[in-house]
XYZ file of C-alpha atoms in Angstrom:
515
model
C 22.173 8.514 -10.089
C 20.421 5.195 -9.966
C 18.892 4.069 -13.243
C 16.172 1.521 -13.709
C 17.591 -1.978 -13.887
C 16.397 -4.262 -16.648
C 12.996 -5.458 -15.556
C 12.643 -9.204 -15.235
C 10.216 -10.802 -17.642
C 7.523 -13.119 -16.334
C 3.986 -13.737 -17.493
C 1.335 -13.642 -14.816
C -0.221 -16.651 -16.485
C 2.917 -18.621 -15.677
C 3.354 -20.484 -12.429
C 6.453 -19.667 -10.447
C 9.069 -22.384 -10.026
C 7.240 -25.651 -9.793
C 7.258 -27.600 -6.593
C 9.215 -30.793 -7.116
C 7.766 -33.921 -5.633
C 10.550 -35.323 -3.489
C 12.009 -38.640 -4.539
C 11.878 -40.420 -1.198
C 8.650 -41.546 0.456
C 8.634 -42.065 4.217
C 6.260 -44.968 3.770
C 8.535 -46.880 1.355
C 10.714 -49.140 3.447
C 13.483 -51.378 2.218
C 14.059 -49.488 -1.065
C 17.559 -48.922 -2.326
C 18.835 -46.261 -4.698
C 17.956 -48.332 -7.756
C 14.608 -46.546 -8.177
C 16.219 -43.140 -8.438
C 18.206 -44.373 -11.417
C 16.744 -45.159 -14.801
C 14.218 -47.909 -14.254
C 15.160 -51.291 -15.617
C 12.694 -53.442 -17.516
C 10.066 -55.172 -15.421
C 11.021 -58.810 -15.762
C 8.388 -61.469 -15.054
C 5.694 -58.830 -14.710
C 2.916 -61.401 -14.867
C 4.413 -63.207 -11.894
C 5.115 -59.984 -9.990
C 1.553 -58.686 -10.370
C -0.245 -62.057 -10.163
C -1.372 -61.426 -6.540
C -2.708 -58.039 -7.607
C -4.677 -59.527 -10.498
C -6.132 -62.196 -8.218
C -7.337 -59.683 -5.626
C -8.800 -57.372 -8.260
C -10.662 -60.276 -9.862
C -12.136 -61.104 -6.460
C -13.201 -57.484 -5.949
C -10.831 -56.989 -3.001
C -9.614 -53.435 -3.677
C -7.805 -52.875 -0.380
C -5.859 -56.135 -0.490
C -5.097 -55.523 -4.177
C -3.480 -52.187 -3.296
C -1.575 -53.875 -0.478
C 0.027 -56.220 -3.020
C 1.247 -53.168 -4.904
C 2.693 -51.768 -1.686
C 4.688 -54.981 -1.348
C 6.129 -54.461 -4.845
C 6.971 -50.834 -4.151
C 8.717 -51.746 -0.906
C 10.950 -54.209 -2.734
C 14.037 -52.476 -4.147
C 14.900 -55.540 -6.204
C 11.706 -54.942 -8.200
C 12.600 -51.328 -9.110
C 11.951 -52.048 -12.775
C 8.316 -52.807 -11.926
C 7.728 -49.772 -9.745
C 6.463 -47.629 -12.611
C 3.697 -50.112 -13.401
C 2.935 -50.517 -9.697
C 2.486 -46.771 -9.216
C 0.192 -46.545 -12.239
C -1.964 -49.437 -11.050
C -2.067 -47.992 -7.547
C -3.111 -44.607 -8.935
C -6.011 -46.166 -10.799
C -7.398 -47.900 -7.715
C -6.893 -44.866 -5.475
C -8.826 -42.745 -7.943
C -11.668 -45.284 -8.068
C -11.795 -45.340 -4.267
C -12.344 -41.585 -4.201
C -8.772 -40.517 -3.439
C -8.182 -38.584 -6.630
C -5.291 -36.444 -5.411
C -3.398 -39.444 -4.069
C -4.142 -41.208 -7.345
C -2.729 -38.292 -9.343
C 0.435 -38.306 -7.236
C 0.856 -42.046 -7.788
C 0.299 -41.641 -11.516
C 2.881 -38.857 -11.619
C 5.460 -41.194 -10.098
C 4.539 -43.995 -12.489
C 4.562 -41.772 -15.560
C 8.055 -40.566 -14.723
C 9.385 -44.089 -14.146
C 7.623 -45.920 -16.970
C 6.040 -43.595 -19.560
C 5.179 -46.474 -21.878
C 3.001 -48.062 -19.184
C 0.810 -44.933 -19.074
C -2.281 -45.493 -21.192
C -4.173 -42.773 -23.004
C -6.914 -43.032 -20.372
C -4.418 -42.591 -17.524
C -2.876 -39.515 -19.117
C -6.274 -37.923 -19.752
C -7.517 -38.607 -16.242
C -4.250 -37.391 -14.711
C -4.729 -34.078 -16.489
C -8.287 -33.830 -15.194
C -7.343 -34.670 -11.609
C -4.430 -32.258 -11.523
C -6.748 -29.492 -12.697
C -9.497 -30.441 -10.243
C -7.240 -30.221 -7.187
C -5.516 -27.092 -8.521
C -2.031 -28.609 -8.611
C -0.910 -27.157 -11.928
C 2.707 -27.444 -10.812
C 2.351 -31.240 -10.551
C 1.219 -31.426 -14.174
C 4.024 -29.141 -15.327
C 6.826 -30.954 -13.546
C 5.553 -34.334 -14.752
C 5.381 -33.305 -18.404
C 8.556 -31.202 -18.323
C 10.493 -34.467 -18.269
C 8.508 -36.230 -20.974
C 5.868 -35.042 -23.450
C 5.739 -38.219 -25.526
C 2.742 -39.852 -23.865
C 0.024 -41.605 -25.825
C -2.805 -39.092 -26.349
C -4.994 -37.528 -29.011
C -3.779 -34.514 -30.975
C -5.355 -31.840 -28.763
C -4.194 -33.500 -25.556
C -0.640 -33.911 -26.888
C -0.602 -30.205 -27.684
C -1.781 -29.336 -24.175
C 0.809 -31.674 -22.660
C 3.493 -29.884 -24.679
C 2.320 -26.507 -23.401
C 2.382 -27.711 -19.790
C 5.763 -29.340 -20.297
C 7.168 -26.122 -21.745
C 5.889 -24.186 -18.737
C 7.518 -26.713 -16.465
C 10.832 -26.455 -18.293
C 10.623 -22.649 -18.195
C 10.068 -22.389 -14.451
C 12.988 -24.777 -13.956
C 15.173 -22.413 -15.979
C 15.587 -24.807 -18.915
C 14.887 -22.227 -21.616
C 16.226 -24.139 -24.607
C 14.181 -27.172 -23.607
C 11.098 -25.009 -23.185
C 11.494 -23.592 -26.691
C 11.949 -27.072 -28.133
C 8.792 -28.351 -26.455
C 6.792 -25.298 -27.543
C 7.402 -26.338 -31.135
C 5.066 -29.275 -30.434
C 2.126 -27.060 -29.476
C -0.624 -26.848 -32.092
C -0.653 -23.171 -33.074
C -4.246 -23.512 -34.221
C -5.357 -25.115 -30.966
C -6.714 -23.663 -27.700
C -3.249 -23.156 -26.170
C -1.817 -21.263 -29.135
C -2.092 -17.734 -27.701
C -0.612 -18.673 -24.339
C 2.106 -20.723 -26.007
C 3.142 -17.745 -28.168
C 3.161 -15.502 -25.101
C 5.282 -18.042 -23.238
C 7.656 -18.285 -26.194
C 8.117 -14.531 -26.102
C 8.944 -14.570 -22.400
C 11.425 -17.435 -22.794
C 13.193 -15.656 -25.658
C 13.344 -12.450 -23.640
C 14.989 -14.360 -20.791
C 17.651 -15.329 -23.328
C 18.069 -11.639 -24.270
C 16.746 -12.396 -27.759
C 14.519 -9.342 -27.689
C 13.708 -9.059 -31.403
C 12.596 -12.685 -31.571
C 10.689 -12.260 -28.317
C 8.793 -9.276 -29.700
C 7.781 -11.210 -32.811
C 6.190 -13.899 -30.627
C 4.596 -11.474 -28.159
C 3.179 -9.184 -30.818
C 1.792 -12.167 -32.734
C 0.103 -13.363 -29.549
C -1.212 -9.886 -28.819
C -2.884 -9.692 -32.224
C -4.775 -12.933 -31.562
C -5.779 -12.594 -27.914
C -9.394 -11.841 -27.043
C -9.276 -12.320 -23.269
C -8.790 -8.850 -21.686
C -6.789 -10.076 -18.678
C -4.388 -12.089 -20.808
C -4.082 -9.138 -23.180
C -3.084 -6.890 -20.259
C -0.420 -9.389 -19.279
C 0.989 -9.615 -22.805
C 0.974 -5.834 -23.273
C 2.869 -5.482 -19.990
C 5.446 -8.002 -21.178
C 5.777 -6.297 -24.557
C 6.466 -3.058 -22.713
C 9.053 -4.797 -20.555
C 10.718 -6.360 -23.574
C 10.968 -3.035 -25.380
C 12.346 -1.486 -22.189
C 14.950 -4.229 -21.785
C 16.005 -3.746 -25.415
C 16.453 0.007 -24.876
C 13.509 1.061 -27.041
C 11.905 3.299 -24.428
C 9.354 5.114 -26.645
C 7.793 1.795 -27.724
C 7.920 0.587 -24.126
C 5.881 3.649 -23.135
C 3.355 2.850 -25.853
C 2.698 -0.671 -24.592
C 2.773 0.142 -20.879
C -0.004 2.604 -21.689
C -2.091 -0.193 -23.250
C -2.564 -1.984 -19.901
C -6.148 -1.264 -18.845
C -6.888 0.874 -15.801
C -9.082 -1.983 -14.524
C -6.106 -4.327 -14.385
C -4.425 -5.103 -11.074
C -1.161 -4.564 -12.936
C -2.005 -1.037 -14.102
C -0.111 0.676 -11.230
C 2.990 -1.426 -11.974
C 2.702 -0.664 -15.694
C 2.445 3.057 -14.920
C 5.449 2.898 -12.608
C 7.579 1.153 -15.222
C 6.313 3.617 -17.805
C 7.626 6.396 -15.552
C 11.087 4.816 -15.723
C 10.890 4.728 -19.518
C 10.109 8.467 -19.579
C 13.028 9.048 -17.222
C 15.418 7.099 -19.446
C 14.654 9.375 -22.418
C 15.105 12.381 -20.105
C 11.420 13.301 -20.285
C 11.483 14.431 -16.674
C 8.067 16.075 -16.814
C 6.602 12.896 -18.252
C 8.099 10.840 -15.427
C 6.906 13.297 -12.774
C 3.395 13.366 -14.208
C 3.086 9.569 -14.449
C 4.538 8.999 -10.971
C 2.307 11.594 -9.313
C -0.377 8.874 -9.346
C 1.694 6.766 -6.939
C 2.024 9.610 -4.426
C -1.731 10.080 -4.084
C -3.746 8.642 -1.219
C -5.168 6.040 -3.592
C -1.800 4.268 -3.489
C -0.709 5.188 0.015
C -0.877 1.540 1.076
C 0.831 0.132 -2.010
C 4.516 -0.720 -1.987
C 6.096 1.753 -4.407
C 9.067 3.343 -2.608
C 11.031 3.309 -5.843
C 8.402 5.547 -7.454
C 9.030 8.146 -4.763
C 12.760 7.841 -5.260
C 12.460 8.219 -9.024
C 10.504 11.445 -8.543
C 13.343 12.687 -6.368
C 15.917 11.832 -9.036
C 13.793 13.580 -11.646
C 13.762 16.765 -9.551
C 17.524 16.413 -9.115
C 18.069 16.199 -12.878
C 16.426 19.577 -13.424
C 18.391 21.049 -10.501
C 15.420 21.612 -8.227
C 17.670 20.946 -5.258
C 15.442 22.283 -2.454
C 12.462 20.208 -3.647
C 14.658 17.125 -4.164
C 16.184 17.519 -0.711
C 12.732 17.823 0.827
C 11.594 14.643 -0.979
C 14.664 12.778 0.303
C 13.862 13.806 3.881
C 10.277 12.596 3.464
C 11.457 9.322 1.926
C 13.861 8.601 4.758
C 11.329 9.549 7.412
C 8.750 7.172 5.973
C 10.780 4.198 4.849
C 13.597 3.931 7.412
C 11.248 2.915 10.269
C 9.359 0.629 7.874
C 12.584 -1.157 6.908
C 13.790 -1.318 10.519
C 10.544 -3.009 11.598
C 10.178 -5.361 8.632
C 13.756 -6.663 8.534
C 13.724 -8.480 11.912
C 10.084 -9.481 11.472
C 10.603 -11.409 8.240
C 13.937 -12.823 9.451
C 12.149 -14.334 12.455
C 9.428 -16.030 10.410
C 9.734 -19.547 9.003
C 8.445 -20.474 5.567
C 5.458 -22.107 7.290
C 4.777 -18.902 9.231
C 4.837 -16.854 6.051
C 2.539 -19.344 4.311
C -0.004 -19.115 7.129
C 0.209 -15.331 7.159
C -0.120 -15.100 3.381
C -3.079 -17.468 3.373
C -4.775 -15.402 6.053
C -4.289 -12.302 3.924
C -5.764 -13.954 0.818
C -8.774 -15.279 2.712
C -9.557 -12.410 5.071
C -7.239 -9.496 4.331
C -5.618 -9.930 7.759
C -1.876 -10.456 8.152
C 1.032 -9.939 10.510
C 3.262 -8.788 7.664
C 2.538 -5.323 6.231
C -0.207 -5.730 3.654
C 1.693 -3.706 1.067
C 4.505 -6.269 0.730
C 2.102 -9.193 0.122
C -0.600 -7.263 -1.710
C -0.168 -9.316 -4.915
C -0.848 -12.699 -3.275
C -4.584 -12.806 -4.100
C -3.557 -12.436 -7.759
C -0.711 -14.972 -7.521
C -2.123 -18.089 -9.172
C 0.724 -20.241 -7.930
C -0.102 -19.345 -4.327
C -3.881 -19.595 -4.644
C -3.656 -22.897 -6.529
C -1.382 -24.222 -3.780
C -4.055 -23.255 -1.240
C -6.611 -25.362 -3.131
C -4.170 -28.257 -3.381
C -3.378 -28.166 0.347
C -7.112 -28.232 1.104
C -7.584 -31.194 -1.229
C -4.713 -33.064 0.438
C -6.088 -32.384 3.916
C -9.536 -33.576 2.855
C -8.208 -36.888 1.566
C -5.986 -37.335 4.620
C -9.064 -36.944 6.794
C -10.901 -39.607 4.796
C -7.926 -41.968 5.035
C -7.971 -41.905 8.835
C -10.750 -44.488 8.845
C -9.042 -46.869 6.445
C -6.477 -49.579 7.113
C -3.859 -51.462 5.139
C -0.345 -50.945 3.847
C -1.702 -48.920 0.936
C -3.066 -46.347 3.379
C 0.469 -45.571 4.539
C 1.538 -45.005 0.942
C -1.396 -42.703 0.221
C -0.886 -40.759 3.452
C 2.832 -40.457 2.814
C 2.308 -39.040 -0.674
C -0.355 -36.563 0.420
C 1.525 -35.320 3.478
C 4.719 -34.900 1.527
C 3.021 -33.007 -1.273
C 1.104 -30.805 1.160
C 4.220 -30.002 3.181
C 6.202 -29.348 -0.011
C 3.596 -26.894 -1.273
C 3.541 -25.042 2.050
C 7.322 -24.956 2.367
C 7.987 -23.911 -1.221
C 5.302 -21.249 -1.459
C 6.023 -19.882 1.999
C 9.735 -19.687 1.203
C 9.012 -18.021 -2.121
C 7.016 -15.264 -0.421
C 9.610 -14.958 2.350
C 12.378 -14.588 -0.246
C 10.349 -11.897 -2.006
C 9.823 -9.876 1.171
C 13.485 -10.222 2.134
C 14.405 -8.979 -1.356
C 12.156 -5.962 -0.734
C 14.046 -5.275 2.490
C 17.424 -5.452 0.754
C 16.225 -3.259 -2.091
C 14.768 -0.719 0.333
C 18.047 -0.601 2.233
C 19.819 0.098 -1.048
C 17.369 2.894 -1.828
C 17.939 4.483 1.560
C 21.679 4.359 0.910
C 21.083 5.948 -2.497
C 19.302 8.875 -0.875
C 22.385 9.571 1.229
C 24.494 9.498 -1.937
C 22.013 11.835 -3.620
C 22.444 14.319 -0.790
C 26.183 14.239 -1.348
C 25.642 14.718 -5.098
C 23.508 17.779 -4.446
C 26.113 19.198 -2.075
C 28.799 18.583 -4.729
C 26.777 20.353 -7.404
C 25.975 23.284 -5.157
C 29.678 23.570 -4.412
C 30.357 23.568 -8.155
C 27.741 26.270 -8.559
C 29.479 28.516 -6.032
C 32.868 27.825 -7.634
C 31.440 29.066 -10.929
C 30.085 32.132 -9.142
C 33.524 32.905 -7.725
C 34.999 32.807 -11.220
C 32.445 35.081 -12.879
C 31.503 37.198 -9.889
C 27.819 36.219 -9.789
C 25.502 33.232 -9.402
C 24.681 31.907 -12.889
C 21.063 32.356 -13.862
C 19.035 29.176 -14.098
C 18.174 28.040 -17.593
C 14.719 29.376 -18.312
C 12.227 28.570 -21.013
C 10.260 31.325 -22.693
C 7.364 32.412 -20.514
C 4.056 32.232 -22.350
C 0.585 32.991 -21.188
C -1.376 29.796 -20.731
C -3.910 29.311 -23.470
C -6.940 27.115 -23.072
C -8.218 25.341 -26.149
C -11.796 25.916 -27.264
C -14.166 23.537 -25.530
C -11.856 23.111 -22.508
C -11.833 24.720 -19.083
C -8.894 25.449 -16.787
C -8.873 26.163 -13.068
C -6.242 26.340 -10.324
C -5.335 23.145 -8.501
C -6.824 23.319 -5.008
C -5.741 19.977 -3.563
C -8.671 17.705 -4.354
C -7.861 14.432 -6.120
C -10.338 12.272 -8.017
C -9.870 8.645 -8.985
C -10.604 9.288 -12.657
C -7.712 11.759 -12.772
C -5.159 9.058 -12.013
C -2.800 8.468 -14.912
C -3.597 11.792 -16.552
C -1.515 14.198 -14.507
C 0.794 16.525 -16.415
C 3.768 18.426 -15.033
C 5.418 21.428 -16.665
C 8.458 21.875 -14.440
C 11.153 24.115 -15.869
C 14.836 23.226 -16.021
C 16.750 25.205 -13.382
C 20.259 23.988 -14.155
C 22.745 26.779 -14.948
C 25.056 26.174 -17.919
C 27.611 23.493 -17.037
C 25.369 21.802 -14.485
C 23.102 19.881 -16.832
C 22.369 16.385 -15.518
C 21.746 13.137 -17.327
C 19.258 10.429 -16.460
C 21.015 7.772 -18.505
């Protein structure tokens, strides 16, 4: 039988892998590979930037930025490119092109951190937040958190840098940077939660739980608390402590978008301790009409396995037939559909779903997108880039080409990366569903094998073994409660409270194991 794989840890508050700003700019001509290497010192900087200073003093902003374009186009001046980007970012921001300015500052901060003043760092943080490009902030600070800033800002930079290192898979680096976060500051709770997730990714579950439980005790925000409780449940599950996992899955509020997922994973925890009735009761929620349009095929399959474990072969066989009838056509339609879509197609379809609820892809496989901060922030960033590109159409000068090049590249990178991420996720769903359908065929063979074993036992003893039965007791209703037969009506406030009292029907020698 299939058993629940270790569930991947990931805080909802975390962005998914950050979108790297490509090194090359189409508008930078004549540059050699020197800039991609560690920048050399800017020799004769006063002479190099003298034309810039002259134009700025005369109030000629456009020509001043053109002088910086000349520097950036000169590969022999690679050591001065960091300062040039920072100066260009400042003027772009003053001219009303804040996103382009932030992109220029990001380049300059990477090349020449010491040239980045406290004011530049502070304004870069503000601009990145305004346009919604959290990934830009994270990737910039993941490489360097030693910028000049006040205590609170340095702490926030460390938190962003740790997030950036985490999404890049640099877990040790992320933990090192997190040590710089002020644990009495505004990012303390999120930093502790992030630390717990990073440690869990390293399979250091005990240490992860210390961090997550400490964060949980401090958090006041209900949504963040739901996220942390979900991750505590996942960490306990991954460590094999299923009873504690159940406890924390149950703490996720019913109002949370993640409640159905928490209940589903809780069902697996019940299954792993062979509490089949617990698993069946929890998972009954996912078979109701309330979740008919949610993507939970694995919940249906787990119910089937639970019935198998207590030797309810006819019911399990019926569930397998229903599963195959529903999900085989779904898989057969989705597989060629997603294969024929480009990352840009998926981005457009996902954006349409977030904005209007309309999509070409089945809604159930992209249902989480409105709650995916990485995707929704990318939508805001793409809009900001398009707005500035529209404003730049009426401007002229070499600097315009630089600004347009940065904005187009960032916009296209966001679309490509986020569209590919969603495409990869849907394709993973297709592969997983195919595996589940294969598992159902194996389950049929398992049931046939066990039935054969049952008849072999019967031939030896001359009769079919009686199913294991529990003592039959008359149902008693506690004082103050009422009981009535189930007649098929389902109410929303009943979800999550279903109980199942199925009896084990395995004859001696045919007991199954869910481990």
